């Protein structure tokens, strides 16, 4: 046996025992003629002391450097009084090293692993990921992720879910993002697509009677990468038959609650609120409201329609416009430059300005207000302040523009100000957002799915055909602290409804048959009512560990340009590989021409 | 709530309760003026009786057909005496249906789901996989697979392993099969490869201090498919640091033993035997011996060298030849035509014939033997029979050819005869095969890895350089009933040894640097001694469920031509997708020319 204990787990319980440890030299110090080695393994650090009484071990210890891999045998003893380290599990003891074997040496690492204060560029971290994950914070995140998936699997297993694998080499799926394609060698000219999600397969499993399915599934989207996206990401994918939306939400809420309780000792306290999409947009200007912040928007378009000031009156009269107010209590002390910063901030979202009223002394009427806009809206300003419930000391911000701009700008401002002014009323605020619209209108007047074309509407087939814009879906998103961590819906399980939805989306019978014939087929042979949901695992772990980037919770992530600095993937391939696949590069073509 | 109970789980415990069931109509019968519906869900069948007293339900029941999806509410009652069905969990009761709702209708399925005796072509089963998996035997296999993965995950979690995901979009890996490639849109002309295994990543995780890693990982090989291969398959992938080979084998043996005990109630009885590769080849002519069959081969080349008969003497004198005997006790009653069949059988493996001696009356000497070859080997035949331990009633078969042909032929014959004659001494015979050679010689005299180039040899760097052919590896395969279900090794963890192996394999420094620079880098910075193993999950589940094909334990498998009859993947794609990826089809080129 190579070792008897993990370094980081040694305590006073092992005092006087002879132990053998394996691990890395985290730090080496000479002090008073003896050598101190901080030895590190997955479970933490322990201090090893080697003194000249054991000349062979001492000579070896003298030569080792940071990140050497050692096997050390020695005796555990209590540290001298005053030298204990309360920050380490093993801080009460040390190991008097008797034998040292160098299992592997190390060059000087490209960045220090024993200095938490060094900032290392992410490119270097990713290129030397095998060193980066030695750092306790990375190791702890990967360990936490493993605990999360284990807990989820056992929860779902306990609730009768079967873990079923769906294919990675498959047909293009309908999520709407770009597919990664894999050329077929056997059928040159044909391509597999990597799945954007197992959506259709999990529905087929329900048609197949699996009843309760889950999978922690890799999904792929060839998108231009934003800060928080990866070309491949991991989804906790769930589907059930014969359950209604409330039952599905209950199951998933139970799982989330258990996860936070068992792994972080966080209690959410009671059932999650279920908020209709319309209410979320009205009050929070967001379909993923951060309920830690108690501020709400108030619509004031009806009042603003009558004012002469076009900045307000225009959007107020526009059916696609929105005019809303955001009252922030006790914030009339915000300085000119703070307000300028917020004005710039909402500019990111397309807002052309940020009107405000400081409510200093309401009892003085208009005189008691401080604002560049009061003069333009004098006739209605007091009525307006009453509507928003303004009180002395408040500041009220306004947004007036196309609804999307107002929502994006004021929705973000609400959260930002809330955090800046420390208005949070709690640390964790989960909720369900429900009753989403089925469709949204594109700029060219067509309808697209808000979720996906397999989402069950609350309306009848007739209503969907006649008034797609009014149709709501039986969809639900789990939102935590302003982040959507999961979402799903009941699915269509009859051919008639599925065809009506395709029709509303302008998907022709031919296109439907071409892309989804197997789903349409499946709906002919007794498809059960079914529905499910998917959580984004990466984002969930990021939220739970407080990581700053999704890349910090993935062992081997890609950069924003979808590259892996470690393996240098993607990379050129041999000409004969392309020939086997029946493809050539476009550049070659040009050169030939 | 849509249902109160699963159909297949109702028992006498629910008698007199009103229950609501959801499921499929497995079978409908009219009998004596009442309608009997066998309702099916994931957990089995229950009989529902609808009589004309409930005219509405009766009218509905009258219209339903096989595979309709129903919701039925009714009262559980004991079946009339004599009508119980001991083969069903619910066989003592039936449900008197009061209300029936048709949740979905069904066209007549392309094959009956209620007739176990119908043979359905696999193409049809795969095209309508969503119906095929409704069949209890398919459902049970998928459920069993889920139990296997759950057990494995918990076992590994209990033993301190972390579940870490490695990338699917990555660099070409060195397993030697053809890679599936994914063209990059961001870097036209570059390609990701889908991993043939997470081998290098799991080694990097060990260098990163993860200590114990596992993953149930999708792997991809673009091979010409044999009956038991799939383009994507699933591997139970394990890697550990600071453990020796015996410790790793112990851990994996514990997992396998638990799996068979907990899921199949099979006890292996004691530790697995560890058999050196050389012994396995000598005695069983196979590196995955089926130890249920007690027959062993005996080498007789030394005796055969002296005979005139070239069929034996030739291979006996050839250093690459083998001459071996297989004694089968009490089998001298095999008929001429049975022996002819075995001769054809070994012909599949390249054997040019199948010599034999029937040992009828050994006490009569050569006279007591019955054989077409005795006359050619008279001088040594009695000595030979003594060597193999022949007794009256035996038959002894002979193989003489290149060693590979003899091993393939006699190795397979050993197992076939063993099964034919029911010689098995047990139902389950697991073992480890160890001490594999590091290298095997190719036809053109080069060396290739028997496992992969990262396998640790038992020899020193010097010995590897001087005598690669003699080097053994610290590799181990778990073999069960003649099938390799898992295999692994300790890995090289020093740069010096890794370079020596690349050199022996004729991999130049440039090629090594080009393909594996990140691994070579990792070995510079303190790589711990490490090793691991991978199990083929599909094959393991196939073995445990007794399925006839690997496709029967995969929800959505591909055909032998790597196609999915359900989704029709792979499929042609749009021209603009190829343009985005910077590739074109070779056919297009020809048409343009």
PDB file of C-alpha atoms in Angstrom, chain B residues 166-330:
ATOM      1  CA  UNK B 166     -14.284  15.479 -19.858  1.00  0.00           C
ATOM      2  CA  UNK B 167     -14.869  17.150 -23.237  1.00  0.00           C
ATOM      3  CA  UNK B 168     -16.682  15.636 -26.193  1.00  0.00           C
ATOM      4  CA  UNK B 169     -15.357  18.256 -28.598  1.00  0.00           C
ATOM      5  CA  UNK B 170     -11.656  17.644 -28.340  1.00  0.00           C
ATOM      6  CA  UNK B 171      -8.410  16.764 -30.025  1.00  0.00           C
ATOM      7  CA  UNK B 172      -7.776  13.477 -31.821  1.00  0.00           C
ATOM      8  CA  UNK B 173      -6.966  10.795 -29.236  1.00  0.00           C
ATOM      9  CA  UNK B 174      -4.468   8.025 -29.692  1.00  0.00           C
ATOM     10  CA  UNK B 175      -6.582   4.880 -29.457  1.00  0.00           C
ATOM     11  CA  UNK B 176      -5.809   4.086 -33.046  1.00  0.00           C
ATOM     12  CA  UNK B 177      -9.295   3.778 -34.475  1.00  0.00           C
ATOM     13  CA  UNK B 178     -10.681   6.370 -36.848  1.00  0.00           C
ATOM     14  CA  UNK B 179     -11.943   9.583 -35.230  1.00  0.00           C
ATOM     15  CA  UNK B 180     -15.261  11.238 -35.816  1.00  0.00           C
ATOM     16  CA  UNK B 181     -14.477  14.810 -36.817  1.00  0.00           C
ATOM     17  CA  UNK B 182     -16.409  18.025 -36.255  1.00  0.00           C
ATOM     18  CA  UNK B 183     -15.537  20.963 -38.500  1.00  0.00           C
ATOM     19  CA  UNK B 184     -15.044  24.245 -36.663  1.00  0.00           C
ATOM     20  CA  UNK B 185     -17.029  27.234 -37.838  1.00  0.00           C
ATOM     21  CA  UNK B 186     -14.877  29.695 -35.936  1.00  0.00           C
ATOM     22  CA  UNK B 187     -11.612  28.252 -37.270  1.00  0.00           C
ATOM     23  CA  UNK B 188     -12.449  27.043 -40.750  1.00  0.00           C
ATOM     24  CA  UNK B 189     -10.111  24.235 -41.768  1.00  0.00           C
ATOM     25  CA  UNK B 190      -9.724  23.006 -38.198  1.00  0.00           C
ATOM     26  CA  UNK B 191     -11.629  20.109 -36.699  1.00  0.00           C
ATOM     27  CA  UNK B 192     -12.562  18.804 -33.308  1.00  0.00           C
ATOM     28  CA  UNK B 193     -12.414  15.054 -32.803  1.00  0.00           C
ATOM     29  CA  UNK B 194     -14.890  13.151 -30.677  1.00  0.00           C
ATOM     30  CA  UNK B 195     -12.987  11.202 -28.011  1.00  0.00           C
ATOM     31  CA  UNK B 196     -12.319   7.509 -28.475  1.00  0.00           C
ATOM     32  CA  UNK B 197     -11.925   7.483 -24.712  1.00  0.00           C
ATOM     33  CA  UNK B 198     -11.156  10.045 -22.017  1.00  0.00           C
ATOM     34  CA  UNK B 199      -7.716   8.434 -21.564  1.00  0.00           C
ATOM     35  CA  UNK B 200      -5.526  11.519 -21.708  1.00  0.00           C
ATOM     36  CA  UNK B 201      -7.983  13.702 -19.842  1.00  0.00           C
ATOM     37  CA  UNK B 202      -8.235  11.285 -16.970  1.00  0.00           C
ATOM     38  CA  UNK B 203      -4.463  11.147 -16.766  1.00  0.00           C
ATOM     39  CA  UNK B 204      -4.402  14.954 -16.676  1.00  0.00           C
ATOM     40  CA  UNK B 205      -6.955  14.876 -13.869  1.00  0.00           C
ATOM     41  CA  UNK B 206      -4.559  12.701 -11.899  1.00  0.00           C
ATOM     42  CA  UNK B 207      -1.738  15.143 -12.589  1.00  0.00           C
ATOM     43  CA  UNK B 208      -4.211  17.748 -11.355  1.00  0.00           C
ATOM     44  CA  UNK B 209      -4.567  16.020  -8.004  1.00  0.00           C
ATOM     45  CA  UNK B 210      -8.155  14.757  -8.392  1.00  0.00           C
ATOM     46  CA  UNK B 211      -6.830  11.509  -6.867  1.00  0.00           C
ATOM     47  CA  UNK B 212      -9.845   9.367  -7.757  1.00  0.00           C
ATOM     48  CA  UNK B 213     -11.884  10.035 -10.871  1.00  0.00           C
ATOM     49  CA  UNK B 214     -14.754   8.287 -12.551  1.00  0.00           C
ATOM     50  CA  UNK B 215     -17.090   9.057 -15.369  1.00  0.00           C
ATOM     51  CA  UNK B 216     -19.694   7.101 -17.250  1.00  0.00           C
ATOM     52  CA  UNK B 217     -18.469   8.462 -20.534  1.00  0.00           C
ATOM     53  CA  UNK B 218     -19.593   8.415 -24.137  1.00  0.00           C
ATOM     54  CA  UNK B 219     -16.819   7.303 -26.477  1.00  0.00           C
ATOM     55  CA  UNK B 220     -16.749   7.343 -30.258  1.00  0.00           C
ATOM     56  CA  UNK B 221     -15.030   5.230 -32.885  1.00  0.00           C
ATOM     57  CA  UNK B 222     -15.635   5.483 -36.596  1.00  0.00           C
ATOM     58  CA  UNK B 223     -15.016   1.821 -37.263  1.00  0.00           C
ATOM     59  CA  UNK B 224     -16.592  -0.563 -39.672  1.00  0.00           C
ATOM     60  CA  UNK B 225     -19.176  -1.949 -37.377  1.00  0.00           C
ATOM     61  CA  UNK B 226     -19.164  -5.502 -36.280  1.00  0.00           C
ATOM     62  CA  UNK B 227     -22.176  -7.139 -34.725  1.00  0.00           C
ATOM     63  CA  UNK B 228     -21.289  -5.990 -31.247  1.00  0.00           C
ATOM     64  CA  UNK B 229     -19.959  -2.503 -31.889  1.00  0.00           C
ATOM     65  CA  UNK B 230     -21.625   0.901 -31.991  1.00  0.00           C
ATOM     66  CA  UNK B 231     -20.232   4.209 -33.307  1.00  0.00           C
ATOM     67  CA  UNK B 232     -20.887   5.650 -29.865  1.00  0.00           C
ATOM     68  CA  UNK B 233     -20.600   3.493 -26.803  1.00  0.00           C
ATOM     69  CA  UNK B 234     -20.453   3.991 -23.093  1.00  0.00           C
ATOM     70  CA  UNK B 235     -17.515   3.392 -20.848  1.00  0.00           C
ATOM     71  CA  UNK B 236     -17.274   3.252 -17.069  1.00  0.00           C
ATOM     72  CA  UNK B 237     -14.060   5.155 -16.840  1.00  0.00           C
ATOM     73  CA  UNK B 238     -11.929   5.108 -13.702  1.00  0.00           C
ATOM     74  CA  UNK B 239      -8.542   6.513 -12.740  1.00  0.00           C
ATOM     75  CA  UNK B 240      -6.691   6.688  -9.422  1.00  0.00           C
ATOM     76  CA  UNK B 241      -3.458   8.068  -8.048  1.00  0.00           C
ATOM     77  CA  UNK B 242      -1.076   6.462  -5.585  1.00  0.00           C
ATOM     78  CA  UNK B 243      -2.629   3.021  -5.829  1.00  0.00           C
ATOM     79  CA  UNK B 244      -0.862  -0.057  -7.106  1.00  0.00           C
ATOM     80  CA  UNK B 245      -2.330  -2.499  -9.570  1.00  0.00           C
ATOM     81  CA  UNK B 246      -3.573  -4.898  -6.886  1.00  0.00           C
ATOM     82  CA  UNK B 247      -5.382  -2.109  -5.070  1.00  0.00           C
ATOM     83  CA  UNK B 248      -7.058  -0.956  -8.270  1.00  0.00           C
ATOM     84  CA  UNK B 249      -8.097  -4.487  -9.126  1.00  0.00           C
ATOM     85  CA  UNK B 250      -9.478  -4.959  -5.607  1.00  0.00           C
ATOM     86  CA  UNK B 251     -11.628  -1.842  -5.921  1.00  0.00           C
ATOM     87  CA  UNK B 252     -13.021  -2.870  -9.285  1.00  0.00           C
ATOM     88  CA  UNK B 253     -13.517  -6.455  -8.214  1.00  0.00           C
ATOM     89  CA  UNK B 254     -15.489  -5.188  -5.236  1.00  0.00           C
ATOM     90  CA  UNK B 255     -17.667  -3.123  -7.543  1.00  0.00           C
ATOM     91  CA  UNK B 256     -18.319  -5.995  -9.921  1.00  0.00           C
ATOM     92  CA  UNK B 257     -19.039  -8.416  -7.115  1.00  0.00           C
ATOM     93  CA  UNK B 258     -21.495  -5.995  -5.548  1.00  0.00           C
ATOM     94  CA  UNK B 259     -23.186  -5.399  -8.872  1.00  0.00           C
ATOM     95  CA  UNK B 260     -23.817  -9.090  -9.462  1.00  0.00           C
ATOM     96  CA  UNK B 261     -24.833  -9.715  -5.860  1.00  0.00           C
ATOM     97  CA  UNK B 262     -27.170  -6.758  -5.449  1.00  0.00           C
ATOM     98  CA  UNK B 263     -28.746  -6.784  -8.882  1.00  0.00           C
ATOM     99  CA  UNK B 264     -28.759 -10.449  -9.846  1.00  0.00           C
ATOM    100  CA  UNK B 265     -28.226 -12.180  -6.521  1.00  0.00           C
ATOM    101  CA  UNK B 266     -25.214 -13.943  -7.948  1.00  0.00           C
ATOM    102  CA  UNK B 267     -22.275 -14.709  -5.661  1.00  0.00           C
ATOM    103  CA  UNK B 268     -18.925 -15.172  -7.322  1.00  0.00           C
ATOM    104  CA  UNK B 269     -17.522 -16.866  -4.250  1.00  0.00           C
ATOM    105  CA  UNK B 270     -14.149 -15.484  -3.306  1.00  0.00           C
ATOM    106  CA  UNK B 271     -11.458 -13.387  -4.903  1.00  0.00           C
ATOM    107  CA  UNK B 272     -10.886 -13.424  -8.629  1.00  0.00           C
ATOM    108  CA  UNK B 273      -8.017 -15.500  -9.878  1.00  0.00           C
ATOM    109  CA  UNK B 274      -5.149 -13.516 -11.445  1.00  0.00           C
ATOM    110  CA  UNK B 275      -3.805 -15.307 -14.471  1.00  0.00           C
ATOM    111  CA  UNK B 276      -0.728 -14.178 -16.392  1.00  0.00           C
ATOM    112  CA  UNK B 277      -1.341 -13.589 -20.068  1.00  0.00           C
ATOM    113  CA  UNK B 278       1.223 -16.261 -20.936  1.00  0.00           C
ATOM    114  CA  UNK B 279      -0.669 -18.857 -18.911  1.00  0.00           C
ATOM    115  CA  UNK B 280      -3.991 -17.828 -20.431  1.00  0.00           C
ATOM    116  CA  UNK B 281      -2.598 -18.227 -23.919  1.00  0.00           C
ATOM    117  CA  UNK B 282      -0.881 -21.504 -23.080  1.00  0.00           C
ATOM    118  CA  UNK B 283      -3.815 -23.189 -21.363  1.00  0.00           C
ATOM    119  CA  UNK B 284      -6.801 -21.510 -23.011  1.00  0.00           C
ATOM    120  CA  UNK B 285      -5.377 -20.055 -26.218  1.00  0.00           C
ATOM    121  CA  UNK B 286      -7.135 -16.828 -25.372  1.00  0.00           C
ATOM    122  CA  UNK B 287      -6.455 -13.641 -23.453  1.00  0.00           C
ATOM    123  CA  UNK B 288     -10.057 -13.798 -22.271  1.00  0.00           C
ATOM    124  CA  UNK B 289     -10.462 -17.398 -21.215  1.00  0.00           C
ATOM    125  CA  UNK B 290     -13.901 -18.735 -20.454  1.00  0.00           C
ATOM    126  CA  UNK B 291     -13.130 -20.566 -17.230  1.00  0.00           C
ATOM    127  CA  UNK B 292     -16.567 -22.098 -16.995  1.00  0.00           C
ATOM    128  CA  UNK B 293     -15.188 -24.694 -19.396  1.00  0.00           C
ATOM    129  CA  UNK B 294     -12.647 -26.893 -17.592  1.00  0.00           C
ATOM    130  CA  UNK B 295     -10.786 -27.968 -20.761  1.00  0.00           C
ATOM    131  CA  UNK B 296      -7.157 -26.930 -21.251  1.00  0.00           C
ATOM    132  CA  UNK B 297      -4.785 -27.017 -24.155  1.00  0.00           C
ATOM    133  CA  UNK B 298      -1.472 -28.848 -23.972  1.00  0.00           C
ATOM    134  CA  UNK B 299       1.552 -27.876 -26.035  1.00  0.00           C
ATOM    135  CA  UNK B 300       3.035 -30.785 -27.975  1.00  0.00           C
ATOM    136  CA  UNK B 301       5.332 -29.047 -30.466  1.00  0.00           C
ATOM    137  CA  UNK B 302       8.467 -30.629 -28.950  1.00  0.00           C
ATOM    138  CA  UNK B 303       7.074 -34.095 -29.640  1.00  0.00           C
ATOM    139  CA  UNK B 304       5.778 -33.219 -33.090  1.00  0.00           C
ATOM    140  CA  UNK B 305       9.084 -31.794 -34.310  1.00  0.00           C
ATOM    141  CA  UNK B 306      10.377 -35.280 -34.898  1.00  0.00           C
ATOM    142  CA  UNK B 307       7.500 -36.657 -36.949  1.00  0.00           C
ATOM    143  CA  UNK B 308       7.636 -36.910 -40.705  1.00  0.00           C
ATOM    144  CA  UNK B 309       4.151 -35.528 -41.135  1.00  0.00           C
ATOM    145  CA  UNK B 310       4.777 -31.943 -42.272  1.00  0.00           C
ATOM    146  CA  UNK B 311       1.366 -30.680 -41.161  1.00  0.00           C
ATOM    147  CA  UNK B 312       2.617 -31.088 -37.604  1.00  0.00           C
ATOM    148  CA  UNK B 313       6.378 -30.968 -37.962  1.00  0.00           C
ATOM    149  CA  UNK B 314       6.342 -27.707 -39.934  1.00  0.00           C
ATOM    150  CA  UNK B 315       4.571 -25.560 -37.330  1.00  0.00           C
ATOM    151  CA  UNK B 316       6.356 -27.452 -34.563  1.00  0.00           C
ATOM    152  CA  UNK B 317       9.686 -26.245 -35.894  1.00  0.00           C
ATOM    153  CA  UNK B 318       8.467 -22.719 -36.743  1.00  0.00           C
ATOM    154  CA  UNK B 319       9.220 -20.256 -33.907  1.00  0.00           C
ATOM    155  CA  UNK B 320       5.966 -18.506 -34.789  1.00  0.00           C
ATOM    156  CA  UNK B 321       4.052 -21.747 -34.990  1.00  0.00           C
ATOM    157  CA  UNK B 322       2.114 -23.630 -32.378  1.00  0.00           C
ATOM    158  CA  UNK B 323       1.105 -27.257 -32.079  1.00  0.00           C
ATOM    159  CA  UNK B 324      -1.369 -27.962 -29.327  1.00  0.00           C
ATOM    160  CA  UNK B 325      -3.746 -30.665 -28.217  1.00  0.00           C
ATOM    161  CA  UNK B 326      -7.179 -30.325 -26.677  1.00  0.00           C
ATOM    162  CA  UNK B 327      -8.367 -33.334 -24.727  1.00  0.00           C
ATOM    163  CA  UNK B 328     -12.127 -33.635 -24.303  1.00  0.00           C
ATOM    164  CA  UNK B 329     -13.089 -36.290 -21.757  1.00  0.00           C
ATOM    165  CA  UNK B 330     -15.825 -38.780 -22.578  1.00  0.00           C
TER     166      UNK B 330
END
